[in-house]
Coordinates of C-alpha atoms in Angstrom, one line a residue:
Chain A
M73 CA 0.0 0.0 0.0
A74 CA 3.1 2.2 -0.3
L75 CA 1.7 3.3 -3.6
F76 CA -1.0 5.4 -2.0
R77 CA 1.6 7.5 -0.3
E78 CA 3.4 8.3 -3.5
Y79 CA 3.3 11.8 -4.9
A80 CA 3.4 10.6 -8.6
F81 CA 0.4 8.3 -8.1
W82 CA -1.8 11.1 -6.8
T83 CA -0.8 13.6 -9.6
V84 CA -1.8 11.0 -12.2
L85 CA -5.0 10.2 -10.4
L86 CA -5.8 13.9 -10.2
G87 CA -5.4 14.4 -13.9
A88 CA -7.2 11.3 -14.9
G89 CA -10.0 12.0 -12.4
S90 CA -10.7 15.4 -13.7
L91 CA -10.8 14.0 -17.2
A92 CA -13.3 11.4 -16.1
L93 CA -15.5 14.1 -14.6
A94 CA -15.8 16.0 -17.8
A95 CA -15.9 12.9 -20.1
G96 CA -18.9 11.5 -18.1
M97 CA -20.9 14.7 -18.7
I98 CA -20.0 15.4 -22.3
G99 CA -20.2 11.7 -23.3
S100 CA -23.8 11.6 -22.2
I101 CA -24.6 14.3 -24.8
S102 CA -22.9 12.4 -27.6
V103 CA -24.5 9.1 -26.7
L104 CA -28.0 10.6 -26.4
T105 CA -27.7 12.4 -29.8
R106 CA -26.7 9.1 -31.3
Q107 CA -23.3 10.3 -32.2
S108 CA -21.2 7.8 -30.2
L109 CA -19.0 6.8 -33.2
I110 CA -17.9 10.4 -34.0
G111 CA -15.7 10.1 -30.9
D112 CA -14.0 7.0 -32.4
S113 CA -13.2 8.9 -35.6
L114 CA -12.0 12.0 -33.7
G115 CA -9.8 9.9 -31.4
H116 CA -8.1 8.1 -34.2
A117 CA -7.7 11.3 -36.2
S118 CA -6.0 13.3 -33.4
Y119 CA -3.1 10.9 -33.3
P120 CA -1.4 12.2 -36.5
G121 CA -2.1 15.7 -35.2
V122 CA 0.0 15.1 -32.1
L123 CA 2.8 13.7 -34.3
L124 CA 2.6 16.7 -36.8
A125 CA 2.8 19.2 -33.9
F126 CA 5.8 17.4 -32.6
M127 CA 7.5 17.4 -36.0
L128 CA 6.8 21.1 -36.6
F129 CA 7.7 22.5 -33.2
Q130 CA 10.3 19.9 -32.1
S131 CA 8.7 20.1 -28.7
R132 CA 6.8 17.7 -26.5
H133 CA 5.1 20.4 -24.4
P134 CA 1.6 19.2 -23.6
L135 CA 0.0 22.4 -24.9
V136 CA 1.7 22.2 -28.3
L137 CA 0.7 18.6 -28.8
M138 CA -2.8 19.3 -27.6
M139 CA -3.2 22.1 -30.2
G140 CA -2.1 19.7 -32.9
A141 CA -4.6 17.1 -31.8
V142 CA -7.4 19.7 -31.7
L143 CA -6.6 21.0 -35.2
A144 CA -6.5 17.5 -36.6
G145 CA -9.8 16.6 -34.9
Y146 CA -11.5 19.6 -36.5
A147 CA -9.8 18.8 -39.9
S148 CA -11.1 15.2 -39.8
Y149 CA -14.6 16.4 -38.7
G150 CA -14.7 18.9 -41.6
L151 CA -13.5 16.2 -44.0
V152 CA -16.2 13.8 -42.8
L153 CA -18.9 16.5 -43.3
W154 CA -17.6 17.3 -46.8
L155 CA -17.3 13.7 -47.9
R156 CA -20.8 13.0 -46.6
S157 CA -22.5 15.9 -48.4
R158 CA -20.7 15.0 -51.7
S159 CA -21.0 11.2 -51.7
Q160 CA -24.5 10.3 -50.4
Q161 CA -22.8 7.6 -48.2
P162 CA -24.2 7.2 -44.7
L163 CA -22.3 8.9 -41.9
T164 CA -21.0 5.6 -40.4
T165 CA -19.4 4.5 -43.6
V166 CA -17.5 7.8 -44.0
L167 CA -16.6 7.8 -40.3
A168 CA -15.1 4.4 -40.5
L169 CA -13.0 5.2 -43.6
V170 CA -11.8 8.6 -42.3
S171 CA -10.8 7.3 -38.9
A172 CA -8.8 4.3 -40.3
S173 CA -7.1 6.5 -42.9
F174 CA -6.1 9.2 -40.5
F175 CA -4.7 6.5 -38.2
G176 CA -2.7 5.2 -41.2
L177 CA -1.4 8.8 -41.7
G178 CA -0.3 8.7 -38.0
M179 CA 1.5 5.4 -38.7
V180 CA 3.3 7.0 -41.6
L181 CA 4.4 10.0 -39.5
K182 CA 5.4 7.9 -36.6
Q183 CA 7.7 5.8 -38.8
Y184 CA 9.1 8.9 -40.5
I185 CA 10.0 10.4 -37.1
Q186 CA 11.6 7.2 -35.9
G187 CA 13.7 6.8 -39.1
N188 CA 14.8 10.5 -39.3
D189 CA 18.0 11.8 -37.8
R190 CA 16.5 15.2 -37.1
F191 CA 14.2 13.7 -34.5
S192 CA 16.6 11.2 -33.0
G193 CA 17.4 11.1 -29.3
A194 CA 15.3 11.0 -26.3
A195 CA 12.8 13.7 -27.5
Q196 CA 10.5 11.3 -29.3
A197 CA 10.6 8.6 -26.6
G198 CA 7.2 9.4 -25.1
L199 CA 5.2 9.5 -28.3
Q200 CA 4.4 5.8 -28.2
T201 CA 2.3 6.3 -25.1
Y202 CA -0.2 8.4 -27.1
L203 CA -1.5 5.2 -28.6
F204 CA -2.8 3.6 -25.4
G205 CA -1.9 6.0 -22.6
Q206 CA 0.6 5.4 -19.9
A207 CA 0.3 6.6 -16.3
A208 CA 4.1 6.7 -15.8
F209 CA 4.5 9.3 -18.5
I210 CA 1.9 11.8 -17.1
Q211 CA 3.7 14.9 -15.7
I212 CA 2.4 17.7 -13.6
E213 CA 2.1 20.0 -16.7
D214 CA -0.2 17.4 -18.2
V215 CA -2.3 17.3 -15.1
W216 CA -2.7 21.1 -15.2
L217 CA -3.7 21.0 -18.8
I218 CA -6.2 18.2 -18.4
A219 CA -7.7 20.0 -15.3
G220 CA -7.9 23.3 -17.2
V221 CA -9.7 21.7 -20.2
S222 CA -12.1 19.8 -17.9
V223 CA -13.0 23.0 -16.1
V224 CA -13.7 24.8 -19.3
C225 CA -15.9 21.9 -20.5
L226 CA -17.7 21.7 -17.2
A227 CA -18.3 25.4 -17.2
L228 CA -19.7 25.3 -20.7
F229 CA -21.9 22.4 -19.8
G230 CA -23.1 24.2 -16.7
V231 CA -23.9 27.4 -18.6
Y232 CA -25.9 25.6 -21.2
Y233 CA -27.3 22.9 -18.8
Q234 CA -31.0 23.8 -19.1
Q235 CA -30.8 24.2 -22.9
F236 CA -29.0 20.8 -23.2
R237 CA -31.6 19.1 -21.1
L238 CA -34.4 20.4 -23.4
Y239 CA -32.4 19.6 -26.5
L240 CA -31.7 16.0 -25.5
F241 CA -35.3 15.4 -24.4
D242 CA -36.9 16.7 -27.6
E243 CA -35.0 18.4 -30.3
T244 CA -38.1 19.8 -32.2
F245 CA -39.6 21.1 -29.0
A246 CA -36.3 22.8 -28.1
R247 CA -36.1 24.4 -31.5
L248 CA -39.6 25.7 -31.1
A249 CA -38.8 27.1 -27.6
G250 CA -36.1 29.2 -29.2
I251 CA -33.0 27.3 -28.3
K252 CA -30.1 27.7 -30.8
I253 CA -29.5 24.0 -31.7
G254 CA -26.6 24.8 -34.0
L255 CA -24.8 26.6 -31.1
L256 CA -25.3 23.6 -28.8
R257 CA -24.0 21.2 -31.4
Q258 CA -20.9 23.4 -31.8
V259 CA -20.3 23.5 -28.1
T260 CA -20.6 19.7 -27.9
M261 CA -18.2 19.3 -30.8
F262 CA -15.7 21.7 -29.2
C263 CA -15.8 20.0 -25.8
L264 CA -15.5 16.5 -27.5
I265 CA -12.5 17.5 -29.5
C266 CA -10.7 19.2 -26.6
L267 CA -11.4 16.3 -24.2
I268 CA -10.2 13.8 -26.7
A269 CA -7.0 15.8 -27.3
V270 CA -6.1 15.9 -23.6
G271 CA -7.3 12.4 -23.0
L272 CA -4.8 10.9 -25.5
K273 CA -2.1 10.9 -22.8
V274 CA -4.3 9.1 -20.3
V275 CA -6.5 6.7 -22.3
G276 CA -4.8 6.8 -25.7
A277 CA -6.0 7.4 -29.3
V278 CA -7.4 4.0 -30.0
L279 CA -9.7 3.7 -27.0
M280 CA -10.5 7.3 -26.1
S281 CA -13.9 7.1 -27.8
S282 CA -15.2 4.3 -25.5
F283 CA -14.1 6.3 -22.5
L284 CA -16.8 8.8 -23.6
I285 CA -19.4 6.1 -24.5
G286 CA -19.0 3.7 -21.6
P287 CA -19.8 5.9 -18.6
A288 CA -22.8 7.5 -20.4
I289 CA -24.3 4.1 -21.1
F290 CA -23.7 3.0 -17.5
G291 CA -25.6 6.0 -16.3
L292 CA -28.4 5.6 -18.8
L293 CA -28.9 2.0 -17.8
L294 CA -29.3 2.7 -14.1
G295 CA -30.4 6.3 -13.8
K296 CA -34.0 7.5 -13.8
T297 CA -33.5 11.2 -14.2
Y298 CA -30.9 13.1 -16.1
P299 CA -29.0 14.3 -13.0
Q300 CA -28.9 10.7 -11.8
V301 CA -27.5 9.6 -15.2
L302 CA -24.8 12.2 -15.0
G303 CA -23.9 11.2 -11.4
L304 CA -23.7 7.5 -12.2
A305 CA -21.7 8.2 -15.4
V306 CA -19.1 10.3 -13.5
G307 CA -19.0 7.7 -10.7
S308 CA -18.3 4.8 -13.0
A309 CA -15.7 6.8 -15.0
L310 CA -13.9 7.8 -11.8
F311 CA -13.9 4.2 -10.5
S312 CA -12.4 2.9 -13.7
V313 CA -9.8 5.7 -13.9
F314 CA -8.7 4.7 -10.4
V315 CA -8.5 1.0 -11.3
G316 CA -6.7 1.8 -14.6
T317 CA -4.1 4.1 -13.0
W318 CA -3.5 1.6 -10.2
V319 CA -3.0 -1.4 -12.5
S320 CA -0.8 0.7 -14.8
S321 CA 1.4 1.8 -11.8
V322 CA 1.8 -1.6 -10.2
F323 CA 2.4 -3.7 -13.3
S324 CA 5.1 -2.1 -15.5
G325 CA 4.4 -2.1 -19.2
V326 CA 0.7 -2.3 -18.9
S327 CA -1.0 0.7 -20.5
T328 CA -3.7 2.7 -18.6
G329 CA -6.1 2.9 -21.5
P330 CA -6.9 -0.8 -22.0
S331 CA -7.1 -1.4 -18.2
M332 CA -9.6 1.4 -17.8
I333 CA -11.7 0.3 -20.7
V334 CA -11.8 -3.3 -19.5
C335 CA -12.9 -2.2 -16.0
L336 CA -15.5 0.2 -17.5
S337 CA -16.9 -2.5 -19.9
L338 CA -17.3 -4.9 -17.0
L339 CA -19.2 -2.3 -15.1
V340 CA -21.5 -1.6 -18.1
L341 CA -22.1 -5.4 -18.5
L342 CA -23.1 -5.6 -14.8
A343 CA -25.4 -2.6 -15.2
F344 CA -26.9 -4.1 -18.3
A345 CA -27.6 -7.4 -16.6
L346 CA -29.1 -5.5 -13.6
A347 CA -31.4 -3.3 -15.8
T348 CA -32.5 -6.0 -18.2
Y349 CA -32.9 -9.2 -16.1
V350 CA -33.3 -8.0 -12.5
R351 CA -35.2 -4.7 -12.8
K352 CA -36.7 -5.6 -16.2
E353 CA -36.6 -2.0 -17.3
N354 CA -34.7 -2.5 -20.5
T355 CA -36.4 -4.4 -23.3
R356 CA -35.2 -5.7 -26.6
V357 CA -36.1 -3.7 -29.7
Chain B
M92 CA 10.4 -7.2 -53.5
F93 CA 8.1 -8.6 -56.2
E94 CA 6.6 -10.9 -53.6
V95 CA 5.8 -8.0 -51.3
W96 CA 4.0 -6.2 -54.1
L97 CA 2.1 -9.4 -55.1
V98 CA 0.9 -10.0 -51.5
L99 CA -0.2 -6.4 -51.2
V100 CA -2.2 -6.5 -54.4
L101 CA -3.8 -9.8 -53.6
V102 CA -4.8 -8.6 -50.1
S103 CA -6.4 -5.4 -51.5
M104 CA -8.3 -7.4 -54.1
A105 CA -9.7 -9.9 -51.6
C106 CA -10.6 -7.1 -49.2
S107 CA -12.4 -5.0 -51.9
L108 CA -14.4 -7.9 -53.1
I109 CA -16.0 -8.7 -49.7
G110 CA -16.0 -5.0 -48.7
S111 CA -18.3 -4.1 -51.6
V112 CA -21.2 -5.9 -49.8
L113 CA -20.5 -4.0 -46.6
V114 CA -20.6 -0.7 -48.4
L115 CA -23.8 -1.4 -50.3
Q116 CA -25.6 -2.7 -47.1
E117 CA -24.3 0.4 -45.2
R118 CA -22.7 -1.8 -42.6
A119 CA -19.3 -0.3 -42.8
M120 CA -19.1 -0.1 -39.0
L121 CA -19.0 -3.9 -39.0
A122 CA -15.6 -3.7 -40.8
D123 CA -14.3 -1.4 -38.1
A124 CA -15.7 -3.5 -35.3
L125 CA -14.5 -6.8 -36.7
S126 CA -11.0 -5.6 -37.4
H127 CA -10.7 -4.6 -33.7
S128 CA -12.4 -7.6 -32.1
V129 CA -10.8 -10.4 -34.1
L130 CA -7.5 -9.4 -32.5
L131 CA -8.6 -11.1 -29.3
G132 CA -9.2 -14.3 -31.2
I133 CA -5.7 -14.0 -32.8
V134 CA -4.0 -13.4 -29.4
L135 CA -5.8 -16.3 -27.7
G136 CA -5.0 -18.6 -30.7
Y137 CA -1.4 -17.5 -30.5
F138 CA -1.2 -18.2 -26.8
V139 CA -2.5 -21.7 -27.4
S140 CA -0.4 -22.6 -30.5
Q141 CA 2.7 -20.3 -30.0
D142 CA 2.9 -19.9 -33.8
L143 CA 1.8 -16.9 -35.8
H144 CA 0.9 -19.0 -38.8
S145 CA -1.2 -21.6 -37.1
P146 CA -4.8 -22.3 -38.3
L147 CA -5.9 -21.8 -34.7
L148 CA -5.5 -18.1 -35.1
V149 CA -7.9 -18.1 -38.0
L150 CA -10.4 -20.2 -36.0
G151 CA -10.1 -17.9 -33.0
A152 CA -10.6 -14.8 -35.2
G153 CA -13.7 -16.3 -36.9
L154 CA -15.1 -17.2 -33.5
F155 CA -14.6 -13.7 -32.1
G156 CA -16.0 -12.1 -35.2
V157 CA -19.2 -14.0 -34.8
L158 CA -19.1 -13.5 -31.0
S159 CA -18.8 -9.7 -31.3
V160 CA -21.7 -9.4 -33.7
G161 CA -23.8 -11.6 -31.3
A162 CA -22.7 -9.4 -28.4
I163 CA -23.7 -6.2 -30.3
E164 CA -27.1 -7.7 -31.0
L165 CA -27.5 -8.7 -27.4
L166 CA -26.7 -5.3 -26.0
H167 CA -28.7 -3.5 -28.6
S168 CA -31.9 -2.7 -26.7
R169 CA -34.2 0.1 -25.7
K170 CA -31.6 1.9 -23.7
I171 CA -28.5 1.2 -25.8
T172 CA -28.5 2.3 -29.4
H173 CA -26.8 0.1 -32.0
D174 CA -23.8 2.4 -32.6
A175 CA -23.2 2.7 -28.9
A176 CA -23.3 -1.1 -28.5
T177 CA -20.9 -1.4 -31.4
G178 CA -18.4 1.1 -29.9
L179 CA -18.6 -0.7 -26.5
V180 CA -18.1 -4.2 -27.7
F181 CA -15.2 -3.8 -30.1
S182 CA -13.2 -1.6 -27.8
F183 CA -13.7 -4.0 -25.0
F184 CA -12.4 -7.0 -27.0
F185 CA -9.6 -4.8 -28.3
A186 CA -8.6 -3.6 -24.8
V187 CA -8.5 -7.2 -23.5
A188 CA -6.3 -8.2 -26.4
V189 CA -3.9 -5.3 -25.8
L190 CA -3.7 -6.1 -22.1
L191 CA -3.0 -9.7 -22.8
I192 CA -0.2 -8.9 -25.2
S193 CA 1.4 -6.4 -22.9
I194 CA 1.3 -8.7 -19.9
F195 CA 2.1 -12.1 -21.4
A196 CA 3.8 -11.6 -24.8
R197 CA 6.4 -9.0 -23.9
N198 CA 9.3 -10.6 -25.8
V199 CA 7.7 -12.5 -28.6
H200 CA 7.0 -11.7 -32.2
L201 CA 3.4 -10.5 -31.5
D202 CA 3.6 -6.8 -30.6
I203 CA 1.3 -3.9 -30.8
D204 CA 3.0 -2.1 -33.7
M205 CA 2.8 -5.2 -35.7
V206 CA -0.9 -5.7 -35.0
L207 CA -1.7 -2.1 -36.0
M208 CA 0.6 -1.8 -39.0
G209 CA 1.5 -5.3 -40.2
E210 CA 4.9 -6.2 -41.6
V211 CA 4.4 -6.7 -45.2
L212 CA 8.2 -6.2 -45.8
F213 CA 8.9 -9.3 -43.8
V214 CA 6.7 -11.4 -46.0
P215 CA 9.6 -13.0 -48.0
F216 CA 11.2 -14.3 -44.8
H217 CA 8.5 -16.7 -43.7
R218 CA 8.6 -19.3 -46.4
M219 CA 7.1 -22.8 -47.0
V220 CA 7.2 -25.4 -49.6
F221 CA 4.1 -25.5 -51.8
L222 CA 3.8 -27.8 -54.9
G223 CA 7.6 -28.2 -54.8
Q224 CA 8.2 -24.4 -54.8
S225 CA 9.5 -22.3 -52.0
V226 CA 6.9 -19.5 -51.5
P227 CA 6.1 -17.1 -48.7
V228 CA 3.5 -18.3 -46.3
S229 CA 1.6 -15.0 -46.6
L230 CA 1.3 -15.4 -50.3
V231 CA -0.4 -18.8 -49.9
K232 CA -2.7 -17.3 -47.3
V233 CA -3.9 -14.3 -49.3
S234 CA -4.2 -16.4 -52.5
L235 CA -6.4 -18.8 -50.5
I236 CA -8.7 -16.0 -49.2
L237 CA -8.9 -14.4 -52.6
L238 CA -9.9 -17.7 -54.1
V239 CA -12.5 -18.3 -51.4
N240 CA -14.0 -14.8 -51.8
G241 CA -14.0 -15.1 -55.6
L242 CA -15.8 -18.5 -55.4
F243 CA -18.3 -17.1 -53.0
F244 CA -19.2 -14.3 -55.4
L245 CA -19.3 -16.7 -58.4
I246 CA -21.6 -19.2 -56.6
C247 CA -23.8 -16.8 -54.7
Y248 CA -23.9 -13.9 -57.3
Q249 CA -27.6 -14.0 -58.1
P250 CA -28.9 -14.4 -54.5
L251 CA -26.4 -11.9 -53.3
K252 CA -27.5 -9.3 -55.8
L253 CA -31.1 -9.7 -54.9
H254 CA -30.2 -9.6 -51.2
V255 CA -28.2 -6.3 -51.5
F256 CA -30.9 -4.8 -53.7
D257 CA -33.9 -5.6 -51.6
R258 CA -33.8 -7.8 -48.5
T259 CA -37.5 -8.4 -48.3
Q260 CA -37.8 -9.4 -51.9
A261 CA -34.9 -11.8 -51.5
Q262 CA -36.6 -13.4 -48.6
L263 CA -39.8 -13.8 -50.5
T264 CA -38.1 -15.4 -53.5
G265 CA -36.7 -18.0 -51.2
V266 CA -33.1 -16.8 -50.6
S267 CA -31.8 -17.8 -47.2
V268 CA -31.1 -14.2 -46.0
R269 CA -29.9 -15.4 -42.6
G270 CA -27.5 -17.9 -44.1
L271 CA -26.0 -15.2 -46.5
Q272 CA -25.6 -12.8 -43.6
V273 CA -23.6 -15.3 -41.5
L274 CA -21.6 -16.3 -44.6
I275 CA -20.7 -12.6 -45.2
L276 CA -19.8 -12.1 -41.6
L277 CA -17.5 -15.2 -41.6
L278 CA -15.8 -14.1 -44.8
V279 CA -15.2 -10.6 -43.5
S280 CA -13.6 -12.1 -40.3
F281 CA -11.4 -14.6 -42.3
T282 CA -10.4 -11.9 -44.7
T283 CA -9.5 -9.6 -41.8
V284 CA -7.4 -12.2 -40.0
L285 CA -5.6 -13.5 -43.1
S286 CA -4.6 -10.1 -44.2
F287 CA -3.8 -8.7 -40.8
D288 CA -0.2 -9.9 -40.6
A289 CA 0.5 -8.3 -44.0
I290 CA -1.1 -4.9 -43.6
G291 CA -2.3 -4.5 -40.0
S292 CA -5.8 -4.1 -38.6
M293 CA -6.3 -0.4 -39.5
T294 CA -5.5 -0.7 -43.2
V295 CA -7.7 -3.7 -43.5
V296 CA -10.7 -1.4 -42.8
V297 CA -9.5 1.1 -45.4
F298 CA -9.0 -1.7 -48.0
L299 CA -12.5 -3.1 -47.3
L300 CA -14.2 0.2 -47.7
A301 CA -12.3 2.6 -49.9
P302 CA -12.2 0.8 -53.4
S303 CA -16.0 0.3 -53.4
M304 CA -16.8 3.7 -52.1
T305 CA -14.5 5.3 -54.7
I306 CA -15.9 3.4 -57.6
L307 CA -19.6 3.5 -56.5
P308 CA -20.5 6.8 -58.2
W309 CA -19.1 5.6 -61.5
V310 CA -20.8 2.2 -62.0
R311 CA -24.2 1.1 -63.1
S312 CA -24.4 -2.5 -62.0
F313 CA -23.3 -4.8 -59.2
A314 CA -21.0 -6.7 -61.5
Q315 CA -19.3 -3.5 -62.6
L316 CA -18.9 -2.5 -58.9
L317 CA -17.2 -5.8 -58.1
L318 CA -14.9 -5.8 -61.1
G319 CA -14.2 -2.1 -60.9
G320 CA -13.5 -2.3 -57.2
V321 CA -11.0 -5.2 -57.7
L322 CA -9.2 -3.4 -60.5
L323 CA -9.1 -0.1 -58.6
S324 CA -7.8 -1.8 -55.4
A325 CA -5.0 -3.4 -57.4
C326 CA -4.1 0.1 -58.8
L327 CA -4.3 1.7 -55.4
A328 CA -2.0 -1.0 -53.9
T329 CA 0.5 -0.5 -56.7
V330 CA 0.5 3.3 -56.4
A331 CA 0.9 3.0 -52.6
Y332 CA 3.7 0.5 -53.1
G333 CA 5.5 2.8 -55.5
V334 CA 5.1 5.9 -53.2
A335 CA 6.2 4.0 -50.1
M336 CA 9.3 2.5 -51.7
Q337 CA 10.3 5.8 -53.2
L338 CA 9.9 7.8 -50.0
D339 CA 10.9 5.0 -47.6
L340 CA 7.6 5.0 -45.7
T341 CA 5.5 2.3 -44.0
L342 CA 3.5 0.4 -46.5
A343 CA 0.3 -0.1 -44.5
G344 CA 0.0 3.6 -43.6
T345 CA 0.8 4.7 -47.1
C346 CA -2.0 2.4 -48.5
A347 CA -4.5 4.0 -46.1
V348 CA -3.6 7.6 -47.0
V349 CA -3.5 6.8 -50.8
S350 CA -7.0 5.2 -50.6
L351 CA -8.5 8.2 -48.8
L352 CA -7.0 10.6 -51.3
A353 CA -8.4 8.4 -54.1
F354 CA -11.9 8.6 -52.6
C355 CA -11.6 12.4 -52.2
S356 CA -10.4 12.9 -55.7
S357 CA -13.1 10.7 -57.2
L358 CA -15.7 12.9 -55.5
V359 CA -14.1 16.1 -56.7
V360 CA -13.9 14.8 -60.3
K361 CA -17.5 13.6 -60.1
S362 CA -18.9 17.0 -58.9
W363 CA -16.6 18.8 -61.4
R364 CA -18.1 16.8 -64.3
K365 CA -21.6 17.5 -63.2
T366 CA -21.3 21.3 -63.4

């Protein structure tokens, strides 16, 4: 239990915990608007952004890499919208293609960085951890950045809370009541992209999307009102962040991202069984 | 290097054939989900057999392909939408696989980079004797899956066409829709696993979707889509091979980027011709 008295463990937990807090709230919006898979595309797409930022500025400062990830996220989203309007393909098809191709671009950039003398040395050592997250590589600057972004997202969510509730309950009604749906969508997208960009270091590019989906589904399965849903979502996210950070600190070489997602998925499975077979609230469609 | 190119072209052709059905049925997310979740089958098969070229890997991957679709259907309910269930299931399987690799398989050939990107350049080093000739193992594997996919389309062409066009009508005319669905699912899983050690799990998705999506605005029949997709995928693989060799880049990643560019330019040319 010496781990719980270590300074490094608590900094990591603080950063990951504040990420969980915001991810639980914003994730519920993206699940309820049936846009869960956009997060998957954005998560994969931000990986080449991180690498490009590293190549351009030759720095591993968290803020620089985050800006790269945010810009790449917006670029991929713009590309998805453009491709969809031009090709008459359904959104999911375009999302699947764009997310895999952007990840391929990330692979090309990664191999270019590894094989290039200009980037040799210790500077590129930590880039591998952006794939699956690694608690050991989270520094105090990362924690401040994650906490800052989470506070901004929570503040935006708090300001628009009433509007979001109405919009999630009934979009047409919200539109008639004079709520600017377009603005709410843009706020959601902004929060999603920023959270994914800072979450890369904790959860990693490949699994970041399910860190947004999982808690929200857990909340939706068990909660009866929207505040309850949010509370349960944040609770499950915090718990799995704790487990993931602990496992990743104790067993060296184990990434934080997969440990968190496995824990979270098991929680969702339990909630699903409880809601469907014990409480009989959830029926098949 | 000729063998590397040949494997790449054969993989892309096999993928584009079976991928055309996914694109037409608007089930592209299945490709994404399967390419993530079959990894768990591959890892478990590898732990049992300790050999990357064992048939157990293919069996495990097929099993987990079917299992993940079953799990998605099970979770899909009033409170969980279909896309959310998809996102949950495949990332769960993928996360378990990554955990298993990082805990148990630290110093063996199976590592994360290889899973994500493949190692098509190493293809000539794993050889076997086939009909008295020394050929790469991967070449035999991808030829086999291309043959199987081709046979499937030759035999099931008519029912498949009907099924893609109108599911209800296909059912009414006596086509076993359920059987076809399961067959397609199995073929996608097998294609994914047999091409994964060549091009990696991410580029498989691109190869499944991109050729058919690119050629779709330009064709008028299902047969044209299939033939055009196969030809286009061979061209894309060749272009990507040339670019990657010239600039010394990773083959799998270059294939993905080239395919996306091809899709974008096809749309640009199409809209430019319209005006």
